[in-house]
Every structure is written in C-alpha cells, then in structure tokens.
Amino acid sequence: MKHRDLLGRIGKLKTKSGVLETPLLFPVINPLSQVVAPREMREKFGFQAVITNAYIIKKHLEDEAKSKGVHALLDFNGVVMTDSGAYQILQYGEIETSPEQIVKFQEAIDTDIATILDVPTGWKVSRSHAEYTVNETIKRARQLATVKTRDDVLWVGPVQGGEFLDLVQKSARQMGELPFHIYALGSPTQVMEQYRFDVLVDMIMTAKMNLPQEKPLHLFGAGHPVMFALAVALGCDLFDSAAYALYAKEDRYMTAYGTMRLNEMEYFPCSCPACTGRTPSEVRDELAMDRQRILAMHNLYVCIAEINRVKQAIINGRLWEYLRLKSQSHPALFQALKKLKEYAAYLEEHSSLTKKSGLFFFDAVDLARPEVVRHRKRLEERYSPPEKAETLILLPQTAEKPFHKSKEYRRIVKILRKEALEKLENAHLCFYAAPFGVVPIELDETYPLSQYEIALPIDLETKRYVAEQVANYIKKSGYKEIIFVEDRENWNEVVTEACERACKKRKIPLKVLSGNRWGKP
Ligand SMILES: [Zn+2]
C-alpha cells in the first residue's frame, strides 16, 4: 500500500504476469467477439490487465485455450483474470460445468487471477435462496484447497448474501478465514443498475468490515465511472467493466457524472481521442459497427480518466471532497454519501492521521468525515484541560486561522482584560468552531484544526453539532465558571443555550458576554 485516504488505497498487486497498481479497472473481454481487441486495450489504452469469462472459453474454445493458454488465445500480453461463469448462472440458470472443472480449467489455461465457481445471490430473491447461495459458495470455497494444484495463480473468493446484510456478514467472515488472495463482492450489478447506491454502501461496508483488511477487494460488475469514487472510498480495490461495451451497443455514452443517449446529444462533453474531431450527429450517421466502436472507446477513456482522478484525489488527501463533488451527479449518490454517517466510526479508525492538504467543509454532511469524528473522540478520550484552569472562556471561531494568532482574538483578549477579568490568569481559553466543536487554544495549530476552509453561513445542523460538543465538554470538565463570548451574527443562540443548559446541570455560573462588540470588526 503506497497511499491511502478514507478506506481507499493505492497499492501494488503482484501476479505471475506482472505487478498491477490498484485501484484497477479490468475491461471485460468477450472471448467470442470484441469491439476493442485485447491487444489494443494494452497498447492504445494502457490497460495492464483484462478479465474474461472462463466458462464461455471452456464452452466454445476449450481445446485451443488449453493448448495455447489464455494469454495467447486473447492475444493479450499482460495480466489475465478469469471470472468463473457465475454471472451466467445468474442470467441463464444452471450451466453445464462443475465447480471442480472450472477450477482445473482456469489452472490449465494459465490464468493469473482465477475465480471459484460461486453462486451469485442476485437481487430481489428470497432469504432462503440467499442463504443457499451463501452456504453453497462457502462449501465450494472450502473445496478449492483439495482441487487446485498450482500455487502461482491468485484465487478470488466471492462474498455473497445480496441485500441481506447478516448473510453478507456471515459470508465475509467465513470466506475471510479461507486463504484467498483476493476477495470479491458478488452480484451488486443489479443494485447499481437500480441506482441503489445506499444499499451498495451497506453491502460493501458489511463485507469490508468482516474481511481481512490487508487483502484486495474486487467489486464485481461495477463498471460505471459514476460510482468508482464511492466504491474506492469504501475500500474496493478492483473493478471490472463490461458496461463500456454493453452501453456502446445501446448507443449510450458514459460520462463521469452519468450516462447520456447518443441520439439526445448535440455536443460531446469530452476531448478523448474518440470524441475529438467528431460531433454526435456525425457519430449517429456512422454504421452500427463503427458507432459502437467509437462509443466503446470513449467509454473506456472516460473510465480510465475517472480512475486516475480518484487515485489523484487519494494522493492529494481529497477523496472526501471528490466524493462530495460526485454526489451532486444524482440524488442516489448523495443519499449514499449521507449513509456514510452510519459508518463514520469505522472510517475514522481506518483513515490516515495527517494529509498534505487542508480540508474543505460545506455543510453537515461533512460531520461524518474522519477528521471531525477523530477530534471528537480524542477530545473525549485523551484530553484534559490545564490543571490550574478554573474559568473556561469560550470564544467564537475567527475567520483567520490559527485562531489565537488572529486580529479578532487579540481584540477580544484586550477587551476581556479591560473588563476586569483579573481571573484571566486561571482561565483556559477554548474556541467553539465549526465543524470540530471545542478547540482548546493550545491545540489550535494542530492538524487539521487550522488547516481547513468552511462555507459560511454555518448551517443549522452543524451549529447544533457544535453546540452539543460544547455542552458535552462543559459537562465533563471541572471548571468552576464559564465565560461565554457570543457571536450572534454567525451562531444565533444555539450554542449559548446549550451552554446555559450544561452550566445549569453542573451548577456553575455562566457569564455571557454578548453584543456586536465581540463579533466581527
Ligand atoms: Zn470521449
């Protein structure tokens, strides 16, 4: 692992045919018909790896594949991953092979990354069927050790359970105990097609929290760039896309923010080699084959660009900001982002402590950010105020940061001195600040308490959060009195009232210094 942000990570995956950098997208190659040839995938687009279907190869090209190997069969000189055919089961019911045969066949054709023949759960199925798919997949996973003969092939263990999260949990735990090199989350394709990204968050997080952290996680059938950022942020490392070709066949044009129909387009919002020099109406006039190829190529370029943007966001420590940006593409994605609140504690535990860049805060959705959760946790668990501190003086956040170096702060302190607050010696100064809550003055230069930007005016939910933090801090503390400097312009009375309640509960005096004289110049 080289870099990380949220649960996203840039890492290296070693295979017998080369080292791959993750997050990685495998374009799906149909062994029988290709709109973009595998060789082109590597030479033109730079794909180091592709995924193809072992079941289809076995059914139609068994002898050739066995004698040549899958790399020569596809004419692809990189890493080849094979899916077992499980998706075909989902589509067409039973298939004419056995789990043992598929394992042996993948070894025989020299695949680099192979998948056991799992039983996909699917979407909108009964609980008993879902249970069957989980149990049968685990049974087959256990059999792998007795069937496989090679040690240089990486094996993928698919987690099943669909929308039944307790089954996903069981599946992840039991699969996680088996020595797979890579784990995968099965059958989210339909969930994604229905734009149920909130369900997807639950599924991925349940799998992630119950699988070995250090192993790569593949998200099967997640081929649209609109959700790469979300999936990577939740810890998915590998993706496959058949969508680039399937969409092209239906004249659908992918963008990083959604899908457009070619016949509704006047302009191409893209400058990839497939779009450059063409207009949608020109592409509409092409023969079906050519049109499909142009669209497939564009779709691939869009996918590559999006994966690169996500990776760069990880390096810049801006994956959360990027998720926010993406979440504006569709209400379903915004809903998924809001869902992360439920997993905030886990995200915090597994996110890096420091970043190269400051943070951007927009509104209450950002309260789920690991940095906000971490400050709350640490203030609660690890912080105690200076021993002699008898009076807590709570000051509003200042526009300049760090707070204690701002002009406003200096002005306020001058006034406090004048107001005969001789107790200033025994006073402890803290700021109330959005989004973090209470920021003790001696910590205000600690990352990220000064290294952030926030959009004003502060929204009510964020104010309430800060008020709650202030109240909790007072209730837990041993201060003998509180002096609260109001800033009505930016905070209304939300924090003041929380302070009043907390002081009443602790039976200590509260002095509120109000008026515009304390506020902004
Ligand atoms: Zn394009």
Coordinates of C-alpha atoms and ligand atoms in Angstrom, one line a residue:
M1 CA 0.0 0.0 0.0
K2 CA 1.5 3.3 -1.1
H3 CA -1.1 5.9 -0.3
R4 CA -4.5 5.9 1.4
D5 CA -7.5 8.2 2.0
L6 CA -10.7 7.1 3.7
L7 CA -10.7 3.3 3.0
G8 CA -9.3 3.9 -0.5
R9 CA -5.8 2.9 -1.2
I10 CA -3.2 2.9 -3.9
G11 CA -1.4 -0.3 -3.8
K12 CA 0.6 -2.9 -5.8
L13 CA -0.7 -6.4 -6.5
K14 CA 1.8 -9.0 -7.6
T15 CA 0.7 -11.6 -10.1
K16 CA 2.7 -14.1 -12.1
S17 CA 2.4 -12.0 -15.2
G18 CA 3.3 -8.7 -13.7
V19 CA 2.7 -6.2 -10.9
L20 CA -0.6 -4.2 -11.1
E21 CA -1.3 -0.9 -9.4
T22 CA -4.7 -0.6 -7.7
P23 CA -7.4 0.7 -7.7
L24 CA -7.6 -1.0 -11.1
L25 CA -10.3 -1.5 -13.7
F26 CA -10.3 -4.7 -15.7
P27 CA -12.1 -4.2 -19.0
V28 CA -14.3 -7.3 -19.7
I29 CA -13.2 -9.2 -22.8
N30 CA -15.8 -11.4 -24.5
P31 CA -13.7 -14.2 -25.9
L32 CA -16.0 -14.6 -28.8
S33 CA -16.5 -11.0 -30.0
Q34 CA -14.6 -7.9 -29.2
V35 CA -15.4 -4.4 -30.2
V36 CA -11.9 -3.3 -28.9
A37 CA -9.2 -6.0 -29.2
P38 CA -7.3 -7.0 -26.1
R39 CA -4.0 -6.1 -27.7
E40 CA -5.4 -2.6 -28.3
M41 CA -6.6 -2.4 -24.7
R42 CA -2.9 -2.6 -23.7
E43 CA -1.2 -0.7 -26.5
K44 CA -3.8 2.1 -27.0
F45 CA -5.4 2.5 -23.6
G46 CA -2.7 1.2 -21.3
F47 CA -4.7 -1.4 -19.6
Q48 CA -2.3 -3.8 -17.8
A49 CA -5.0 -6.4 -17.1
V50 CA -8.2 -7.7 -18.6
I51 CA -10.9 -10.0 -17.3
T52 CA -12.6 -12.7 -19.4
N53 CA -15.0 -15.5 -18.8
A54 CA -13.6 -18.9 -18.1
Y55 CA -17.0 -20.6 -18.7
I56 CA -17.5 -19.1 -22.1
I57 CA -14.0 -20.0 -23.1
K58 CA -14.5 -23.6 -21.9
K59 CA -17.8 -23.9 -23.7
H60 CA -16.6 -22.7 -27.1
L61 CA -12.8 -22.7 -27.2
E62 CA -11.7 -25.3 -24.7
D63 CA -9.0 -27.2 -26.7
E64 CA -7.5 -24.0 -28.2
A65 CA -7.4 -22.4 -24.8
K66 CA -5.8 -25.4 -23.2
S67 CA -3.1 -25.7 -25.8
K68 CA -2.3 -22.0 -26.3
G69 CA -3.1 -20.6 -22.8
V70 CA -5.5 -17.8 -22.3
H71 CA -2.9 -15.0 -22.9
A72 CA -2.2 -16.2 -26.5
L73 CA -5.9 -17.0 -27.0
L74 CA -6.8 -13.4 -26.3
D75 CA -3.6 -12.0 -27.8
F76 CA -3.0 -10.2 -24.6
N77 CA 0.4 -9.8 -23.2
G78 CA -0.5 -8.7 -19.7
V79 CA -2.4 -9.9 -16.6
V80 CA -5.5 -12.0 -17.3
M81 CA -8.2 -12.5 -14.7
T82 CA -10.9 -15.0 -15.3
D83 CA -14.4 -15.0 -13.9
S84 CA -15.9 -18.4 -13.4
G85 CA -19.2 -18.1 -15.2
A86 CA -21.2 -17.4 -12.1
Y87 CA -22.8 -14.4 -13.7
Q88 CA -24.1 -16.7 -16.5
I89 CA -25.8 -18.7 -13.8
L90 CA -27.5 -15.6 -12.6
Q91 CA -28.6 -14.8 -16.1
Y92 CA -29.5 -18.2 -17.5
G93 CA -29.8 -20.5 -14.6
E94 CA -27.7 -23.7 -14.4
I95 CA -24.6 -24.1 -16.5
E96 CA -23.0 -27.2 -18.0
T97 CA -20.0 -27.5 -15.8
S98 CA -18.9 -28.2 -12.2
P99 CA -17.0 -26.2 -9.6
E100 CA -14.1 -28.7 -9.8
Q101 CA -13.9 -28.5 -13.6
I102 CA -13.9 -24.7 -13.6
V103 CA -11.1 -24.6 -11.1
K104 CA -9.0 -27.1 -13.1
F105 CA -9.8 -25.4 -16.3
Q106 CA -8.6 -22.0 -15.1
E107 CA -5.3 -23.5 -14.0
A108 CA -5.0 -25.3 -17.3
I109 CA -5.3 -22.2 -19.4
D110 CA -2.7 -20.4 -17.2
T111 CA -4.9 -17.6 -15.9
D112 CA -3.2 -15.2 -13.5
I113 CA -6.2 -14.4 -11.3
A114 CA -8.9 -17.0 -11.1
T115 CA -12.4 -17.2 -9.5
I116 CA -14.1 -20.1 -7.9
L117 CA -17.5 -21.1 -9.3
D118 CA -19.6 -19.2 -6.8
V119 CA -23.4 -19.0 -6.7
P120 CA -24.4 -15.3 -7.1
T121 CA -27.2 -14.2 -4.8
G122 CA -28.9 -11.8 -7.1
W123 CA -31.3 -9.1 -6.3
K124 CA -34.9 -9.4 -5.1
V125 CA -34.5 -13.1 -4.1
S126 CA -36.0 -14.8 -1.1
R127 CA -34.0 -15.1 2.1
S128 CA -33.8 -18.8 1.8
H129 CA -32.4 -18.6 -1.6
A130 CA -29.9 -16.1 -0.5
E131 CA -28.9 -18.4 2.4
Y132 CA -28.4 -21.2 -0.1
T133 CA -26.1 -19.1 -2.3
V134 CA -24.0 -18.2 0.7
N135 CA -23.7 -21.7 2.0
E136 CA -23.1 -23.3 -1.3
T137 CA -20.4 -20.7 -2.2
I138 CA -18.6 -21.3 1.1
K139 CA -18.8 -25.1 0.5
R140 CA -17.2 -24.7 -2.9
A141 CA -14.6 -22.3 -1.5
R142 CA -13.6 -24.9 1.1
Q143 CA -13.2 -27.5 -1.7
L144 CA -10.8 -25.3 -3.6
A145 CA -7.8 -26.4 -1.5
T146 CA -8.4 -30.1 -2.5
V147 CA -8.8 -29.3 -6.2
K148 CA -6.2 -26.7 -7.1
T149 CA -2.7 -27.8 -8.0
R150 CA -0.9 -24.6 -8.7
D151 CA 0.5 -22.0 -6.2
D152 CA 1.2 -19.2 -8.6
V153 CA -2.4 -18.4 -9.5
L154 CA -4.2 -15.8 -7.3
W155 CA -7.6 -17.0 -6.2
V156 CA -10.7 -14.9 -5.7
G157 CA -13.2 -15.7 -3.0
P158 CA -16.6 -14.1 -3.7
V159 CA -18.7 -12.9 -0.8
Q160 CA -22.5 -13.4 -1.3
G161 CA -25.6 -12.5 0.6
G162 CA -27.0 -9.7 -1.6
E163 CA -29.1 -7.2 0.3
F164 CA -29.3 -9.5 3.4
L165 CA -26.6 -7.9 5.4
D166 CA -26.4 -10.5 8.1
L167 CA -25.8 -13.1 5.4
V168 CA -23.1 -10.8 3.8
Q169 CA -21.5 -10.7 7.2
K170 CA -21.6 -14.4 7.7
S171 CA -20.3 -14.9 4.1
A172 CA -17.4 -12.4 4.6
R173 CA -16.4 -13.9 7.9
Q174 CA -16.3 -17.5 6.7
M175 CA -14.7 -16.7 3.3
G176 CA -12.2 -14.5 5.2
E177 CA -11.0 -17.4 7.1
L178 CA -10.0 -19.2 3.9
P179 CA -6.7 -18.4 2.3
F180 CA -7.9 -16.4 -0.8
H181 CA -5.5 -13.8 -2.2
I182 CA -8.4 -11.6 -3.3
Y183 CA -11.9 -11.3 -2.0
A184 CA -14.8 -10.1 -4.1
L185 CA -18.3 -8.8 -3.5
G186 CA -20.7 -10.7 -5.7
S187 CA -23.8 -9.6 -7.5
P188 CA -24.0 -5.8 -6.9
T189 CA -24.7 -5.3 -10.6
Q190 CA -28.4 -5.1 -10.3
V191 CA -28.2 -2.9 -7.2
M192 CA -26.2 -0.5 -9.2
E193 CA -28.4 -0.6 -12.2
Q194 CA -31.3 0.4 -9.9
Y195 CA -29.2 3.2 -8.6
R196 CA -29.5 1.8 -5.0
F197 CA -26.1 3.2 -4.0
D198 CA -27.2 3.4 -0.4
V199 CA -27.8 -0.4 -0.4
L200 CA -24.4 -0.7 -2.1
V201 CA -22.8 1.2 0.8
D202 CA -24.3 -1.2 3.3
M203 CA -23.2 -4.2 1.2
I204 CA -19.6 -3.1 0.7
M205 CA -19.2 -1.9 4.3
T206 CA -20.6 -5.1 5.7
A207 CA -18.2 -7.1 3.5
K208 CA -15.3 -4.8 4.2
M209 CA -15.7 -4.8 8.0
N210 CA -15.7 -8.6 8.1
L211 CA -12.9 -9.4 5.6
P212 CA -9.2 -9.3 6.2
Q213 CA -8.2 -5.7 5.7
E214 CA -4.9 -6.4 4.0
K215 CA -6.4 -8.3 1.1
P216 CA -7.7 -6.6 -2.1
L217 CA -11.4 -6.4 -2.6
H218 CA -12.9 -6.7 -6.0
L219 CA -16.4 -5.3 -6.8
F220 CA -17.9 -7.4 -9.5
G221 CA -19.8 -5.8 -12.3
A222 CA -19.1 -2.2 -11.1
G223 CA -18.3 -0.8 -14.4
H224 CA -19.7 2.8 -14.4
P225 CA -17.4 5.7 -13.6
V226 CA -20.1 7.5 -11.7
M227 CA -19.5 5.2 -8.7
F228 CA -15.8 4.4 -8.8
A229 CA -15.0 7.2 -6.2
L230 CA -17.6 5.8 -3.8
A231 CA -16.5 2.2 -4.2
V232 CA -12.8 3.1 -3.8
A233 CA -13.6 5.3 -0.7
L234 CA -15.2 2.2 0.9
G235 CA -12.2 0.1 0.2
C236 CA -12.8 -1.6 -3.1
D237 CA -9.5 -2.0 -5.0
L238 CA -10.5 -3.8 -8.2
F239 CA -13.4 -3.4 -10.7
D240 CA -14.4 -4.9 -13.9
S241 CA -16.4 -3.2 -16.7
A242 CA -18.4 -4.9 -19.3
A243 CA -20.5 -1.7 -19.3
Y244 CA -18.2 0.1 -21.7
A245 CA -19.2 -2.3 -24.5
L246 CA -22.8 -3.0 -23.4
Y247 CA -23.6 0.7 -23.2
A248 CA -21.9 1.3 -26.6
K249 CA -24.2 -1.4 -28.1
E250 CA -27.2 0.6 -26.9
D251 CA -25.8 4.0 -28.1
R252 CA -25.2 5.0 -24.5
Y253 CA -22.4 7.5 -23.8
M254 CA -20.8 7.3 -20.4
T255 CA -19.7 10.4 -18.5
A256 CA -18.1 10.7 -15.1
Y257 CA -21.4 12.0 -13.8
G258 CA -23.9 9.7 -15.5
T259 CA -25.0 8.3 -18.9
M260 CA -26.3 10.1 -22.0
R261 CA -28.0 8.8 -25.0
L262 CA -26.3 9.5 -28.3
N263 CA -29.5 10.5 -30.0
E264 CA -30.1 13.2 -27.4
M265 CA -26.7 14.7 -27.7
E266 CA -25.7 17.9 -29.6
Y267 CA -22.2 18.2 -28.2
F268 CA -19.6 15.8 -26.8
P269 CA -18.5 17.0 -23.4
C270 CA -15.2 15.2 -23.8
S271 CA -11.9 15.6 -25.6
C272 CA -10.8 12.0 -25.6
P273 CA -9.3 10.7 -28.9
A274 CA -12.7 9.0 -29.8
C275 CA -14.6 12.3 -29.4
T276 CA -12.1 14.8 -30.7
G277 CA -12.9 15.9 -34.2
R278 CA -16.4 14.3 -34.2
T279 CA -19.9 15.6 -33.4
P280 CA -22.7 13.4 -32.1
S281 CA -24.6 13.8 -35.3
E282 CA -21.6 12.5 -37.3
V283 CA -21.3 9.5 -35.0
R284 CA -25.0 8.8 -35.4
D285 CA -24.5 8.6 -39.1
E286 CA -21.8 6.0 -38.8
L287 CA -22.5 2.3 -39.5
A288 CA -23.6 0.5 -36.4
M289 CA -20.3 -1.3 -36.0
D290 CA -18.2 1.9 -36.3
R291 CA -20.6 3.8 -34.0
Q292 CA -20.3 1.0 -31.4
R293 CA -16.6 1.1 -31.5
I294 CA -16.3 4.9 -31.2
L295 CA -18.7 4.8 -28.2
A296 CA -16.9 1.8 -26.6
M297 CA -13.6 3.6 -27.0
H298 CA -15.0 6.8 -25.5
N299 CA -16.5 4.8 -22.6
L300 CA -13.1 3.2 -21.9
Y301 CA -11.3 6.6 -21.9
V302 CA -13.9 8.0 -19.5
C303 CA -13.3 5.1 -17.2
I304 CA -9.6 5.5 -17.3
A305 CA -9.8 9.2 -16.6
E306 CA -12.1 8.7 -13.7
I307 CA -9.9 6.0 -12.1
N308 CA -7.0 8.4 -12.4
R309 CA -9.0 11.2 -10.9
V310 CA -9.9 9.0 -7.9
K311 CA -6.2 8.0 -7.5
Q312 CA -5.0 11.6 -7.6
A313 CA -7.7 12.5 -5.1
I314 CA -6.2 9.8 -2.8
I315 CA -2.7 11.2 -3.2
N316 CA -4.0 14.8 -2.5
G317 CA -6.0 13.6 0.5
R318 CA -9.1 15.0 -1.2
L319 CA -11.1 11.8 -1.6
W320 CA -13.9 13.1 0.6
E321 CA -14.1 16.3 -1.3
Y322 CA -14.2 14.4 -4.5
L323 CA -17.0 12.2 -3.2
R324 CA -19.0 15.3 -2.4
L325 CA -18.4 16.5 -5.9
K326 CA -19.6 13.2 -7.4
S327 CA -22.6 13.1 -5.1
Q328 CA -24.0 16.1 -6.9
S329 CA -24.4 13.9 -10.1
H330 CA -27.5 12.1 -8.7
P331 CA -29.7 12.2 -5.6
A332 CA -29.0 8.5 -5.2
L333 CA -25.3 9.2 -4.9
F334 CA -25.9 11.9 -2.4
Q335 CA -28.1 9.6 -0.4
A336 CA -25.2 7.1 -0.4
L337 CA -22.8 9.8 0.9
K338 CA -25.2 10.6 3.7
K339 CA -25.3 6.9 4.5
L340 CA -21.5 7.1 5.4
K341 CA -22.5 8.7 8.7
E342 CA -23.5 5.3 9.9
Y343 CA -20.0 4.0 9.3
A344 CA -18.2 7.1 10.5
A345 CA -16.5 5.4 13.4
Y346 CA -15.1 2.7 11.2
L347 CA -14.0 5.1 8.6
E348 CA -12.2 7.1 11.3
E349 CA -10.4 4.1 12.6
H350 CA -9.0 3.2 9.3
S351 CA -8.2 6.6 7.8
S352 CA -4.8 8.3 7.8
L353 CA -4.0 10.8 10.5
T354 CA -2.5 13.6 8.5
K355 CA -2.8 14.9 5.0
K356 CA -0.8 17.1 2.7
S357 CA -3.7 19.4 2.2
G358 CA -6.3 21.3 4.2
L359 CA -9.9 20.2 4.4
F360 CA -13.0 21.7 2.8
F361 CA -16.2 21.8 4.7
F362 CA -19.5 22.6 3.1
D363 CA -22.3 21.5 5.5
A364 CA -23.5 18.9 8.0
V365 CA -22.8 16.0 5.6
D366 CA -19.1 16.6 6.3
L367 CA -19.6 15.9 10.0
A368 CA -19.1 12.2 9.1
R369 CA -15.6 13.0 8.0
P370 CA -12.9 11.0 9.8
E371 CA -11.2 14.2 10.9
V372 CA -14.3 15.5 12.7
V373 CA -15.0 12.2 14.3
R374 CA -11.4 11.9 15.4
H375 CA -11.3 15.3 17.0
R376 CA -14.5 14.5 19.0
K377 CA -13.1 11.1 20.1
R378 CA -9.7 12.4 21.1
L379 CA -11.0 15.4 23.0
E380 CA -13.2 13.0 24.9
E381 CA -10.8 10.2 25.5
R382 CA -7.3 11.8 25.6
Y383 CA -7.7 15.5 26.5
S384 CA -7.7 17.2 29.9
P385 CA -7.5 21.0 30.4
P386 CA -4.6 22.7 32.1
E387 CA -4.7 21.7 35.8
K388 CA -5.0 25.3 37.2
A389 CA -7.8 26.2 34.9
E390 CA -10.8 27.4 36.9
T391 CA -12.6 29.5 34.4
L392 CA -13.4 28.4 30.9
I393 CA -13.6 31.3 28.4
L394 CA -15.3 30.2 25.2
L395 CA -14.6 32.3 22.2
P396 CA -16.2 32.1 18.8
Q397 CA -14.1 30.8 15.9
T398 CA -12.3 33.6 14.0
A399 CA -12.1 33.9 10.2
E400 CA -8.3 33.9 10.4
K401 CA -6.5 30.7 11.5
P402 CA -4.9 29.7 13.7
F403 CA -7.5 31.3 15.9
H404 CA -5.0 32.6 18.6
K405 CA -3.0 34.5 16.0
S406 CA -6.0 36.3 14.5
K407 CA -6.6 40.0 14.9
E408 CA -10.1 39.3 16.3
Y409 CA -8.7 37.2 19.0
R410 CA -6.2 39.9 20.1
R411 CA -9.0 42.4 20.2
I412 CA -11.2 40.1 22.3
V413 CA -8.4 39.4 24.8
K414 CA -7.8 43.2 25.1
I415 CA -11.4 43.8 26.0
L416 CA -11.5 40.8 28.4
R417 CA -8.5 42.3 30.2
K418 CA -10.2 45.7 30.4
E419 CA -13.4 44.2 31.7
A420 CA -11.6 43.5 35.0
L421 CA -11.4 39.8 34.4
E422 CA -8.5 39.5 36.8
K423 CA -9.1 35.8 36.8
L424 CA -7.7 35.6 33.3
E425 CA -4.6 34.1 35.0
N426 CA -6.5 31.0 35.9
A427 CA -8.6 31.0 32.8
H428 CA -8.5 28.5 30.0
L429 CA -9.4 29.7 26.5
C430 CA -11.2 27.5 24.0
F431 CA -12.8 28.2 20.8
Y432 CA -16.1 26.9 19.6
A433 CA -15.7 26.3 15.9
A434 CA -17.5 24.5 13.1
P435 CA -17.2 21.7 12.3
F436 CA -14.9 20.5 15.1
G437 CA -16.7 21.7 18.2
V438 CA -14.4 22.7 21.0
V439 CA -10.9 23.7 20.1
P440 CA -8.6 24.3 23.1
I441 CA -6.3 27.3 22.3
E442 CA -3.1 25.3 22.9
L443 CA -4.2 22.8 20.2
D444 CA -5.5 25.2 17.6
E445 CA -2.4 24.8 15.3
T446 CA -2.6 21.0 15.4
Y447 CA -3.7 19.5 12.1
P448 CA -6.4 19.9 10.9
L449 CA -7.8 22.4 13.4
S450 CA -6.3 25.4 11.5
Q451 CA -6.0 23.8 8.1
Y452 CA -9.5 23.9 6.8
E453 CA -11.9 26.2 5.0
I454 CA -15.6 26.3 5.8
A455 CA -18.6 27.8 3.9
L456 CA -20.5 30.5 5.8
P457 CA -23.2 30.9 7.0
I458 CA -22.9 27.7 9.0
D459 CA -26.0 25.5 8.6
L460 CA -28.3 24.8 11.5
E461 CA -27.4 21.1 11.8
T462 CA -23.7 21.9 12.1
K463 CA -24.4 24.6 14.7
R464 CA -26.4 22.0 16.7
Y465 CA -23.5 19.6 16.4
V466 CA -21.0 22.2 17.7
A467 CA -23.5 23.2 20.5
E468 CA -23.7 19.5 21.5
Q469 CA -19.9 19.3 21.6
V470 CA -19.6 22.4 23.7
A471 CA -22.3 21.1 26.2
N472 CA -20.6 17.7 26.5
Y473 CA -17.2 19.4 27.1
I474 CA -18.6 21.6 29.9
K475 CA -20.5 18.7 31.5
K476 CA -17.3 16.6 31.6
S477 CA -15.0 19.3 32.8
G478 CA -14.1 20.6 36.3
Y479 CA -14.2 24.3 35.5
K480 CA -15.8 26.4 38.2
E481 CA -17.3 29.0 35.9
I482 CA -17.8 29.6 32.3
I483 CA -17.5 32.9 30.3
F484 CA -19.1 32.6 27.0
V485 CA -18.4 35.1 24.3
E486 CA -21.3 35.2 22.0
D487 CA -21.2 35.8 18.2
R488 CA -24.9 36.2 17.3
E489 CA -24.1 37.1 13.8
N490 CA -22.6 33.7 12.9
W491 CA -24.2 31.4 15.6
N492 CA -27.6 32.7 16.7
E493 CA -28.3 31.4 20.1
V494 CA -27.9 27.7 19.5
V495 CA -24.5 27.4 21.3
T496 CA -25.4 29.9 24.0
E497 CA -28.5 27.9 25.0
A498 CA -26.5 24.6 25.0
C499 CA -24.0 26.3 27.3
E500 CA -26.7 27.5 29.7
R501 CA -28.2 24.1 30.0
A502 CA -24.8 22.5 30.6
C503 CA -23.9 25.0 33.3
K504 CA -27.2 24.6 35.0
K505 CA -26.7 20.8 35.1
R506 CA -23.2 21.3 36.6
K507 CA -24.5 24.1 38.8
I508 CA -21.8 26.5 37.9
P509 CA -22.2 30.2 36.9
L510 CA -22.2 31.2 33.3
K511 CA -21.4 34.7 32.2
V512 CA -22.5 35.5 28.6
L513 CA -20.7 38.4 27.0
S514 CA -22.8 39.4 24.2
G515 CA -23.2 42.2 21.7
N516 CA -21.6 43.1 18.4
R517 CA -18.5 44.4 20.1
W518 CA -17.3 40.8 20.4
G519 CA -18.2 39.9 16.8
K520 CA -16.5 40.7 13.6
P521 CA -15.0 44.2 13.1
Ligands
ZN1 ZN -14.8 10.9 -25.4

